[in-house]
Tab-separated table of C-alpha atoms and ligand atoms in Angstrom:
chain	number	residue	atom	x	y	z
A	1	MET	CA	185.597	234.622	102.111
A	2	GLN	CA	189.351	234.560	101.790
A	3	GLN	CA	190.659	232.306	99.043
A	4	HIS	CA	194.098	230.786	98.644
A	5	ILE	CA	196.171	231.521	95.589
A	6	ASP	CA	197.201	227.867	95.287
A	7	SER	CA	193.667	226.498	95.158
A	8	TYR	CA	191.826	229.330	93.382
A	9	ASP	CA	190.776	228.573	89.805
A	10	PHE	CA	192.233	231.372	87.678
A	11	ALA	CA	191.395	229.757	84.330
A	12	GLY	CA	189.706	232.315	82.082
A	13	LYS	CA	189.610	234.878	84.909
A	14	LYS	CA	191.100	238.329	85.241
A	15	ALA	CA	192.988	239.001	88.446
A	16	ILE	CA	193.637	242.553	89.607
A	17	VAL	CA	196.810	242.428	91.676
A	18	ARG	CA	198.058	245.194	93.970
A	19	VAL	CA	201.835	245.039	93.987
A	20	ASP	CA	204.488	247.345	95.377
A	21	PHE	CA	206.406	248.438	92.291
A	22	ASN	CA	207.559	251.598	94.035
A	23	VAL	CA	211.125	251.022	92.837
A	24	PRO	CA	213.960	253.550	92.905
A	25	LEU	CA	214.738	255.106	89.496
A	26	ASP	CA	217.815	257.086	88.432
A	27	GLU	CA	217.672	260.385	86.525
A	28	ASN	CA	217.274	258.463	83.248
A	29	PHE	CA	214.393	256.437	84.709
A	30	ASN	CA	216.422	253.246	84.928
A	31	ILE	CA	215.511	250.981	87.829
A	32	THR	CA	218.376	250.965	90.328
A	33	ASP	CA	216.983	248.186	92.544
A	34	ASP	CA	214.305	245.798	91.288
A	35	THR	CA	213.909	243.799	94.522
A	36	ARG	CA	210.257	244.789	94.855
A	37	ILE	CA	209.452	243.707	91.310
A	38	ARG	CA	211.174	240.375	91.783
A	39	ALA	CA	209.366	239.858	95.085
A	40	ALA	CA	205.976	239.922	93.318
A	41	LEU	CA	206.940	237.606	90.454
A	42	PRO	CA	205.877	234.276	92.029
A	43	THR	CA	202.328	235.593	92.447
A	44	LEU	CA	202.143	237.149	88.996
A	45	LYS	CA	203.592	234.074	87.308
A	46	LYS	CA	201.226	231.781	89.196
A	47	VAL	CA	198.162	233.609	87.798
A	48	LEU	CA	199.508	233.479	84.251
A	49	ALA	CA	200.515	229.833	84.505
A	50	SER	CA	197.033	228.947	85.789
A	51	GLY	CA	195.296	230.413	82.750
A	52	GLY	CA	194.437	233.820	84.159
A	53	ALA	CA	195.039	237.336	82.874
A	54	LEU	CA	196.723	240.013	84.980
A	55	ILE	CA	195.813	243.579	85.725
A	56	ILE	CA	198.684	244.947	87.759
A	57	MET	CA	198.313	248.079	89.880
A	58	SER	CA	200.826	249.965	92.000
A	59	HIS	CA	201.916	253.370	93.172
A	60	LEU	CA	205.304	254.935	92.396
A	61	GLY	CA	206.693	257.703	94.569
A	62	ARG	CA	204.570	260.452	96.013
A	63	PRO	CA	203.095	262.395	93.102
A	64	LYS	CA	200.620	265.121	93.951
A	65	GLY	CA	198.695	264.599	90.714
A	66	VAL	CA	199.546	263.438	87.187
A	67	ASN	CA	203.324	263.721	86.847
A	68	PRO	CA	205.290	261.921	84.089
A	69	LYS	CA	208.275	261.658	86.422
A	70	PHE	CA	206.329	259.141	88.481
A	71	SER	CA	204.833	257.247	85.553
A	72	LEU	CA	204.877	253.467	85.731
A	73	LYS	CA	205.581	253.452	81.995
A	74	HIS	CA	209.260	253.656	82.958
A	75	ILE	CA	209.144	250.111	84.260
A	76	ILE	CA	207.062	248.400	81.543
A	77	GLY	CA	210.122	246.967	79.793
A	78	HIS	CA	211.600	245.496	82.925
A	79	VAL	CA	208.335	243.986	84.143
A	80	SER	CA	207.825	242.451	80.722
A	81	GLU	CA	211.336	241.011	80.774
A	82	CYS	CA	210.805	239.544	84.238
A	83	LEU	CA	207.460	237.978	83.324
A	84	GLY	CA	208.584	236.824	79.893
A	85	VAL	CA	205.457	238.226	78.191
A	86	PRO	CA	204.554	241.602	76.660
A	87	VAL	CA	203.000	244.102	79.088
A	88	GLN	CA	200.233	246.420	77.892
A	89	PHE	CA	199.887	249.775	79.587
A	90	ALA	CA	196.787	251.754	80.606
A	91	GLU	CA	197.763	255.420	80.714
A	92	ASP	CA	194.869	256.253	82.993
A	93	CYS	CA	194.014	253.756	85.706
A	94	GLN	CA	190.429	255.017	85.636
A	95	ALA	CA	189.930	254.570	81.888
A	96	ALA	CA	191.145	251.047	81.287
A	97	ASP	CA	187.732	249.442	80.692
A	98	GLU	CA	188.336	248.467	77.086
A	99	GLN	CA	191.879	247.265	77.602
A	100	ALA	CA	190.832	245.199	80.616
A	101	ALA	CA	187.834	243.724	78.803
A	102	ALA	CA	189.997	242.673	75.857
A	103	LEU	CA	192.565	240.818	77.981
A	104	LYS	CA	192.958	237.149	77.147
A	105	PRO	CA	194.399	234.420	79.363
A	106	GLY	CA	198.145	234.891	79.733
A	107	GLU	CA	198.006	238.612	78.932
A	108	VAL	CA	199.134	241.424	81.195
A	109	LEU	CA	197.918	244.986	81.637
A	110	LEU	CA	199.779	247.431	83.879
A	111	LEU	CA	197.750	250.382	85.167
A	112	GLU	CA	199.305	253.854	85.452
A	113	ASN	CA	200.335	255.076	88.907
A	114	LEU	CA	197.317	254.908	91.214
A	115	ARG	CA	198.516	257.934	93.150
A	116	PHE	CA	197.957	260.205	90.158
A	117	TYR	CA	194.497	260.290	91.746
A	118	ALA	CA	193.965	261.680	95.246
A	119	GLU	CA	191.266	259.019	95.655
A	120	GLU	CA	193.861	256.257	95.964
A	121	GLU	CA	194.978	257.555	99.365
A	122	GLY	CA	191.658	259.270	100.086
A	123	LYS	CA	193.431	262.426	101.186
A	124	PRO	CA	192.547	265.860	99.756
A	125	ARG	CA	195.185	267.623	97.678
A	126	GLY	CA	195.898	271.239	96.841
A	127	LEU	CA	194.384	272.664	100.006
A	128	ALA	CA	195.476	276.243	100.701
A	129	GLU	CA	197.923	276.539	103.599
A	130	ASP	CA	195.479	278.770	105.443
A	131	ALA	CA	192.465	276.525	104.815
A	132	THR	CA	189.999	276.582	107.683
A	133	ASP	CA	188.982	273.451	109.541
A	134	GLU	CA	185.629	273.620	107.779
A	135	GLU	CA	187.332	273.733	104.376
A	136	LYS	CA	189.603	270.838	105.294
A	137	LYS	CA	186.629	268.803	106.433
A	138	ALA	CA	184.702	269.549	103.238
A	139	ALA	CA	187.688	268.636	101.049
A	140	LYS	CA	188.129	265.369	102.921
A	141	ALA	CA	184.460	264.519	102.563
A	142	ALA	CA	184.651	265.273	98.830
A	143	VAL	CA	187.629	262.993	98.200
A	144	LYS	CA	186.082	260.239	100.320
A	145	ALA	CA	182.878	260.512	98.260
A	146	SER	CA	184.672	260.269	94.919
A	147	GLN	CA	186.875	257.484	96.297
A	148	LYS	CA	183.915	255.096	96.125
A	149	GLU	CA	183.665	255.562	92.357
A	150	PHE	CA	187.426	255.237	92.002
A	151	VAL	CA	187.475	251.889	93.803
A	152	LYS	CA	184.414	250.642	91.951
A	153	LYS	CA	186.057	251.368	88.622
A	154	LEU	CA	189.229	249.459	89.502
A	155	ALA	CA	187.176	246.530	90.773
A	156	SER	CA	185.086	246.464	87.591
A	157	TYR	CA	188.099	245.375	85.549
A	158	ALA	CA	188.547	241.980	87.216
A	159	ASP	CA	187.015	238.778	88.575
A	160	CYS	CA	189.283	238.430	91.574
A	161	TYR	CA	191.597	240.548	93.738
A	162	ILE	CA	195.040	239.673	95.028
A	163	ASN	CA	196.971	241.834	97.454
A	164	ASP	CA	200.709	241.228	97.270
A	165	ALA	CA	201.845	244.667	98.428
A	166	PHE	CA	202.930	244.158	102.015
A	167	GLY	CA	204.863	247.452	101.966
A	168	THR	CA	201.551	249.355	101.858
A	169	ALA	CA	199.501	246.941	103.979
A	170	HIS	CA	199.427	249.461	106.844
A	171	ARG	CA	197.502	251.932	104.690
A	172	ALA	CA	193.738	251.796	104.212
A	173	HIS	CA	193.981	252.955	100.613
A	174	ALA	CA	191.632	252.236	97.712
A	175	SER	CA	193.792	249.555	96.121
A	176	THR	CA	195.217	248.065	99.317
A	177	ALA	CA	192.047	247.639	101.352
A	178	LEU	CA	188.803	249.209	100.096
A	179	ILE	CA	188.731	247.271	96.817
A	180	ALA	CA	188.540	243.949	98.686
A	181	ASP	CA	184.870	244.656	99.484
A	182	TYR	CA	184.033	244.151	95.822
A	183	PHE	CA	185.387	240.620	95.862
A	184	PRO	CA	183.779	239.034	98.922
A	185	GLN	CA	184.287	235.511	97.547
A	186	ASP	CA	187.320	236.138	95.348
A	187	LYS	CA	190.052	237.865	97.379
A	188	MET	CA	193.343	236.483	98.510
A	189	PHE	CA	196.909	237.217	99.552
A	190	GLY	CA	199.717	236.920	97.056
A	191	TYR	CA	202.678	234.759	98.032
A	192	LEU	CA	204.772	237.649	99.356
A	193	MET	CA	201.949	238.961	101.496
A	194	GLU	CA	201.246	235.475	102.780
A	195	LYS	CA	204.878	235.006	103.819
A	196	GLU	CA	204.931	238.352	105.626
A	197	VAL	CA	201.682	237.667	107.470
A	198	LYS	CA	202.938	234.233	108.487
A	199	ALA	CA	206.231	235.701	109.713
A	200	ILE	CA	204.336	238.172	111.910
A	201	ASP	CA	202.182	235.353	113.282
A	202	ASN	CA	205.256	233.268	113.990
A	203	VAL	CA	206.634	235.916	116.326
A	204	LEU	CA	203.571	237.701	117.678
A	205	ARG	CA	201.073	234.880	118.059
A	206	ASN	CA	202.832	231.542	117.875
A	207	ALA	CA	206.266	232.273	119.279
A	208	GLU	CA	208.206	229.442	120.814
A	209	HIS	CA	209.930	230.504	124.016
A	210	PRO	CA	212.383	231.848	124.984
A	211	PHE	CA	211.408	234.729	122.712
A	212	THR	CA	213.968	237.513	122.335
A	213	ALA	CA	213.451	240.869	120.673
A	214	ILE	CA	216.471	242.943	119.698
A	215	ILE	CA	215.487	246.556	119.229
A	216	GLY	CA	218.111	249.028	118.048
A	217	GLY	CA	218.223	252.120	115.907
A	218	SER	CA	218.387	255.765	116.670
A	219	LYS	CA	215.343	256.896	118.599
A	220	VAL	CA	213.187	255.583	121.421
A	221	SER	CA	210.374	257.829	120.210
A	222	SER	CA	210.046	255.988	116.899
A	223	LYS	CA	209.884	252.559	118.581
A	224	LEU	CA	207.901	253.298	121.722
A	225	GLY	CA	204.827	251.425	120.488
A	226	VAL	CA	206.992	248.499	119.393
A	227	ILE	CA	208.720	248.189	122.762
A	228	LYS	CA	205.497	248.515	124.738
A	229	ASN	CA	203.715	245.837	122.727
A	230	LEU	CA	206.674	243.463	122.909
A	231	LEU	CA	206.929	243.740	126.692
A	232	SER	CA	203.900	241.517	127.080
A	233	LYS	CA	205.220	238.930	124.632
A	234	VAL	CA	208.957	238.457	125.026
A	235	ASP	CA	211.173	236.812	127.603
A	236	ASN	CA	214.210	238.919	126.695
A	237	LEU	CA	214.316	242.440	125.335
A	238	ILE	CA	217.683	243.660	124.120
A	239	ILE	CA	217.757	247.411	123.615
A	240	GLY	CA	220.829	248.646	121.760
A	241	GLY	CA	221.998	251.326	119.371
A	242	GLY	CA	221.388	255.037	119.780
A	243	MET	CA	218.128	254.510	121.636
A	244	GLY	CA	219.860	252.711	124.487
A	245	TYR	CA	221.491	255.886	125.832
A	246	THR	CA	218.152	257.409	126.841
A	247	PHE	CA	217.657	254.388	129.123
A	248	ILE	CA	221.140	254.823	130.581
A	249	LYS	CA	220.657	258.556	131.184
A	250	ALA	CA	217.263	257.822	132.740
A	251	GLN	CA	219.100	255.721	135.354
A	252	GLY	CA	221.595	258.463	136.119
A	253	GLY	CA	224.347	257.412	133.711
A	254	LYS	CA	226.822	259.855	132.144
A	255	ILE	CA	226.446	259.393	128.387
A	256	GLY	CA	228.699	262.171	127.027
A	257	LEU	CA	227.660	263.279	123.561
A	258	SER	CA	225.684	260.131	122.817
A	259	LEU	CA	222.346	260.320	121.072
A	260	HIS	CA	219.425	260.588	123.481
A	261	GLU	CA	215.967	262.049	123.909
A	262	ASP	CA	215.481	263.828	127.249
A	263	GLU	CA	211.737	264.066	126.734
A	264	LEU	CA	211.565	260.264	126.508
A	265	ILE	CA	213.202	259.694	129.901
A	266	PRO	CA	209.849	259.186	131.681
A	267	ASP	CA	208.888	256.594	129.060
A	268	ALA	CA	212.242	254.855	129.429
A	269	LEU	CA	211.736	254.641	133.202
A	270	GLU	CA	208.233	253.318	132.690
A	271	ILE	CA	209.529	250.642	130.307
A	272	LEU	CA	212.240	249.611	132.790
A	273	ALA	CA	209.639	249.309	135.550
A	274	GLU	CA	207.184	247.420	133.390
A	275	ALA	CA	209.846	244.967	132.276
A	276	LYS	CA	210.664	244.266	135.911
A	277	GLU	CA	207.036	243.824	136.825
A	278	LYS	CA	206.428	241.461	133.913
A	279	GLY	CA	209.589	239.468	134.515
A	280	VAL	CA	211.085	240.436	131.152
A	281	ASN	CA	214.860	240.366	131.042
A	282	LEU	CA	215.570	243.839	129.626
A	283	SER	CA	219.200	243.848	128.586
A	284	LEU	CA	220.891	247.161	127.908
A	285	SER	CA	224.436	247.748	126.746
A	286	VAL	CA	227.075	247.638	129.507
A	287	ALA	CA	229.932	249.143	127.485
A	288	THR	CA	230.195	251.207	124.347
A	289	VAL	CA	232.671	251.855	121.566
A	290	ALA	CA	232.729	255.634	121.491
A	291	GLY	CA	234.091	258.096	118.989
A	292	GLN	CA	235.023	261.756	119.289
A	293	GLU	CA	233.398	262.839	116.074
A	294	PHE	CA	230.666	261.321	113.971
A	295	ASN	CA	232.874	259.859	111.241
A	296	ASN	CA	234.548	256.550	110.441
A	297	ASP	CA	238.121	257.578	111.211
A	298	THR	CA	237.545	259.310	114.497
A	299	PRO	CA	239.568	257.836	117.409
A	300	ARG	CA	237.728	254.977	119.135
A	301	GLN	CA	237.661	253.956	122.756
A	302	VAL	CA	235.615	251.583	124.894
A	303	PHE	CA	233.886	253.030	127.973
A	304	ASP	CA	231.611	251.749	130.673
A	305	ILE	CA	228.138	252.732	129.453
A	306	PHE	CA	227.386	254.690	132.664
A	307	ASN	CA	230.640	256.678	132.436
A	308	ILE	CA	231.164	258.063	128.965
A	309	PRO	CA	233.349	261.199	129.105
A	310	ASP	CA	231.713	264.497	128.134
A	311	ASP	CA	233.441	264.793	124.754
A	312	TRP	CA	232.861	261.196	123.561
A	313	GLU	CA	229.867	259.734	121.774
A	314	GLY	CA	228.688	256.123	122.030
A	315	MET	CA	228.563	254.734	118.490
A	316	ASP	CA	228.688	250.950	118.699
A	317	ALA	CA	228.161	248.042	121.069
A	318	ALA	CA	231.376	246.969	122.798
A	319	PRO	CA	232.471	243.305	123.251
A	320	GLU	CA	231.258	243.224	126.885
A	321	SER	CA	227.705	244.018	125.768
A	322	LEU	CA	227.925	241.635	122.842
A	323	GLU	CA	228.985	238.765	125.119
A	324	ASN	CA	225.798	239.233	127.180
A	325	TRP	CA	223.634	239.463	124.100
A	326	LYS	CA	225.256	236.462	122.476
A	327	LYS	CA	224.234	234.242	125.414
A	328	ILE	CA	220.660	235.515	125.277
A	329	ILE	CA	220.349	235.163	121.511
A	330	LEU	CA	221.872	231.696	121.337
A	331	SER	CA	219.477	230.377	123.962
A	332	SER	CA	216.393	231.741	122.175
A	333	LYS	CA	213.826	229.825	120.157
A	334	THR	CA	212.224	232.898	118.569
A	335	ILE	CA	214.091	236.089	117.620
A	336	LEU	CA	212.784	239.365	116.310
A	337	TRP	CA	215.365	241.926	115.260
A	338	ASN	CA	214.662	245.511	114.393
A	339	GLY	CA	217.304	248.216	114.224
A	340	PRO	CA	221.130	248.229	114.228
A	341	VAL	CA	223.017	248.323	117.530
A	342	GLY	CA	225.487	250.904	116.264
A	343	VAL	CA	226.227	253.283	113.428
A	344	PHE	CA	226.556	250.388	111.001
A	345	GLU	CA	226.935	252.674	107.978
A	346	LEU	CA	230.467	253.490	109.227
A	347	PRO	CA	232.598	250.315	108.930
A	348	ASN	CA	234.545	251.031	112.129
A	349	PHE	CA	231.283	251.144	114.072
A	350	ALA	CA	229.526	248.261	112.307
A	351	LYS	CA	231.124	245.469	114.340
A	352	GLY	CA	228.368	245.275	116.942
A	353	THR	CA	225.627	244.981	114.337
A	354	GLU	CA	227.717	242.436	112.432
A	355	ALA	CA	228.133	240.400	115.605
A	356	ILE	CA	224.377	240.452	116.252
A	357	ALA	CA	223.797	239.226	112.685
A	358	THR	CA	226.249	236.382	113.328
A	359	TYR	CA	224.508	235.343	116.569
A	360	VAL	CA	221.043	235.497	114.983
A	361	ALA	CA	222.314	233.374	112.080
A	362	GLU	CA	223.877	230.896	114.516
A	363	ALA	CA	220.690	230.626	116.577
A	364	THR	CA	218.692	230.118	113.367
A	365	GLU	CA	220.990	227.348	112.279
A	366	ALA	CA	220.440	225.712	115.658
A	367	GLY	CA	216.676	225.739	115.084
A	368	ALA	CA	215.380	229.118	116.238
A	369	TYR	CA	212.891	231.114	114.149
A	370	SER	CA	214.291	234.561	113.323
A	371	LEU	CA	212.543	237.504	111.749
A	372	VAL	CA	214.459	240.612	110.743
A	373	GLY	CA	212.198	243.471	109.888
A	374	GLY	CA	211.526	247.140	109.726
A	375	GLY	CA	213.916	249.605	108.157
A	376	ASP	CA	217.644	249.647	108.678
A	377	SER	CA	218.139	246.206	110.182
A	378	VAL	CA	217.062	244.786	106.818
A	379	ALA	CA	219.660	246.941	105.059
A	380	ALA	CA	222.216	245.808	107.629
A	381	VAL	CA	221.676	242.052	107.240
A	382	THR	CA	221.525	242.375	103.473
A	383	LYS	CA	224.712	244.461	103.324
A	384	MET	CA	226.488	242.002	105.597
A	385	GLY	CA	225.386	238.986	103.554
A	386	PHE	CA	223.222	237.440	106.273
A	387	ALA	CA	219.843	237.732	104.555
A	388	ASP	CA	219.698	234.028	103.698
A	389	LYS	CA	220.953	232.930	107.121
A	390	VAL	CA	217.911	234.137	109.046
A	391	SER	CA	214.420	232.651	108.797
A	392	TYR	CA	212.756	235.663	107.210
A	393	VAL	CA	213.679	239.194	106.172
A	394	SER	CA	210.630	241.402	105.903
A	395	THR	CA	210.224	243.630	102.853
A	396	GLY	CA	207.850	246.082	104.485
A	397	GLY	CA	209.528	248.536	106.862
A	398	GLY	CA	206.593	250.633	108.042
A	399	ALA	CA	204.041	247.855	107.717
A	400	MET	CA	206.182	245.441	109.732
A	401	LEU	CA	206.774	248.032	112.459
A	402	GLU	CA	203.052	248.708	112.767
A	403	ALA	CA	202.365	244.994	112.956
A	404	ILE	CA	204.951	244.635	115.733
A	405	GLU	CA	203.269	247.526	117.524
A	406	GLY	CA	200.218	245.302	117.609
A	407	LYS	CA	198.208	247.361	115.137
A	408	THR	CA	195.846	245.711	112.682
A	409	LEU	CA	197.057	246.202	109.125
A	410	PRO	CA	194.118	247.325	106.954
A	411	GLY	CA	195.512	245.531	103.890
A	412	VAL	CA	195.636	242.252	105.793
A	413	ALA	CA	192.314	242.717	107.573
A	414	ALA	CA	190.512	243.474	104.281
A	415	ILE	CA	191.469	240.082	102.890
A	416	GLU	CA	190.870	238.153	106.110
A	417	ALA	CA	187.472	239.778	106.778
B	1	AMP	P1	216.209	253.362	112.908
B	1	AMP	O1	215.803	253.905	111.581
B	1	AMP	O2	215.490	254.001	114.062
B	1	AMP	O3	216.175	251.840	112.951
B	1	AMP	O4	217.689	253.811	113.137
B	1	AMP	C1	218.729	253.381	112.331
B	1	AMP	C2	219.860	254.322	112.481
B	1	AMP	O5	220.303	254.336	113.812
B	1	AMP	C3	221.061	253.972	111.635
B	1	AMP	O6	221.227	254.959	110.669
B	1	AMP	C4	222.203	253.954	112.632
B	1	AMP	O7	223.359	254.606	112.159
B	1	AMP	C5	221.641	254.727	113.788
B	1	AMP	N1	222.313	254.414	115.059
B	1	AMP	C6	222.444	253.220	115.642
B	1	AMP	N2	223.199	253.344	116.765
B	1	AMP	C7	223.553	254.628	116.877
B	1	AMP	C8	224.317	255.370	117.809
B	1	AMP	N3	224.884	254.784	118.860
B	1	AMP	N4	224.458	256.689	117.600
B	1	AMP	C9	223.886	257.282	116.548
B	1	AMP	N5	223.146	256.645	115.625
B	1	AMP	C10	222.974	255.332	115.793
């Protein structure tokens, strides 16, 4: 049964907490952005303040085995500083029995990078390039078999399990999902995870209408599942950014050098037809700010989206498109935004994305619920200073996208089961 972190009695108990401490490090192993550590602090502090002890586990990077470069020892000092207590370190996450057993209330043990073991992800490593299907199958079976012991060992350290790693919730890994089975009565979401799950519910299950999704970014192919799932939920679907040009070309438009995917044209046509059939207002760009080369200082000119000259490339949403989108966004009660509507990394082509951020903020102020999630749109709102003007900014790019695609997240399901 799922417990709640606020009502669970942590006194005298050891909590094993899966966090996402996969933070960027510079060449001297200094943390360059500690957002992910700070995001887990409310959960970690809650356990300590309630008389529990903490066993913290995480992955860092993508090591293919034990590799000091990816050691979590690099972050001990910072985690300790953030928590305000010393942090002990277990150099092998599979040999921490004694350290875990000796933990007293208020104490903290950080386990070494879980991904030093192939069992964390349950995927075989070191397979020869020319391995046969039989060999691949055998290697997979072997790692799956030893994964059981791996999970059991981690679980043996603690009395309860908390998952606060939304960024890896879309993976059915040992520490993100499988371990929950060992705590049938003592498993729960951390605060971050709870907020993320609630944000998804707010848009996908309990949306107030009109519900508008703004989907931008570079490729239709990477958001096909997202668009298809949203078509049965939203009233308005704004498609902008690089991916919009495939829809324009599919309808016979001249898009010049703009980004597009010819092989996705049938899908684009299918989406247009489905939107019509379902009564979804699918709003594409009507005009574009184009450039002649892909750089900030290239000459800019606005063109009708169906008539971009051969040697120009659509790089941002033009005011005519933004006017349409503004009306839609400001009349919405629920807004989901994923992906910039232009090349926002180049200041001269960031105006469209900035305008969208302004409209979403304005709608939020007027009472709409807004969720910004998945990849670059998060970077965009943060960079533009709008992160605290929307209802929620998701921390989990891939996990949020999979949730919006309608997929069940194993890390969430394992707790809710
Ligand atoms: P995604 O990761 O799919 O959300 O895509 C984000 C990327 O799309 C950003 O790096 C943007 O620069 C890029 N992008 C948005 N609009 C355009 C465009 N019109 N042409 C080329 N790239 C674009």
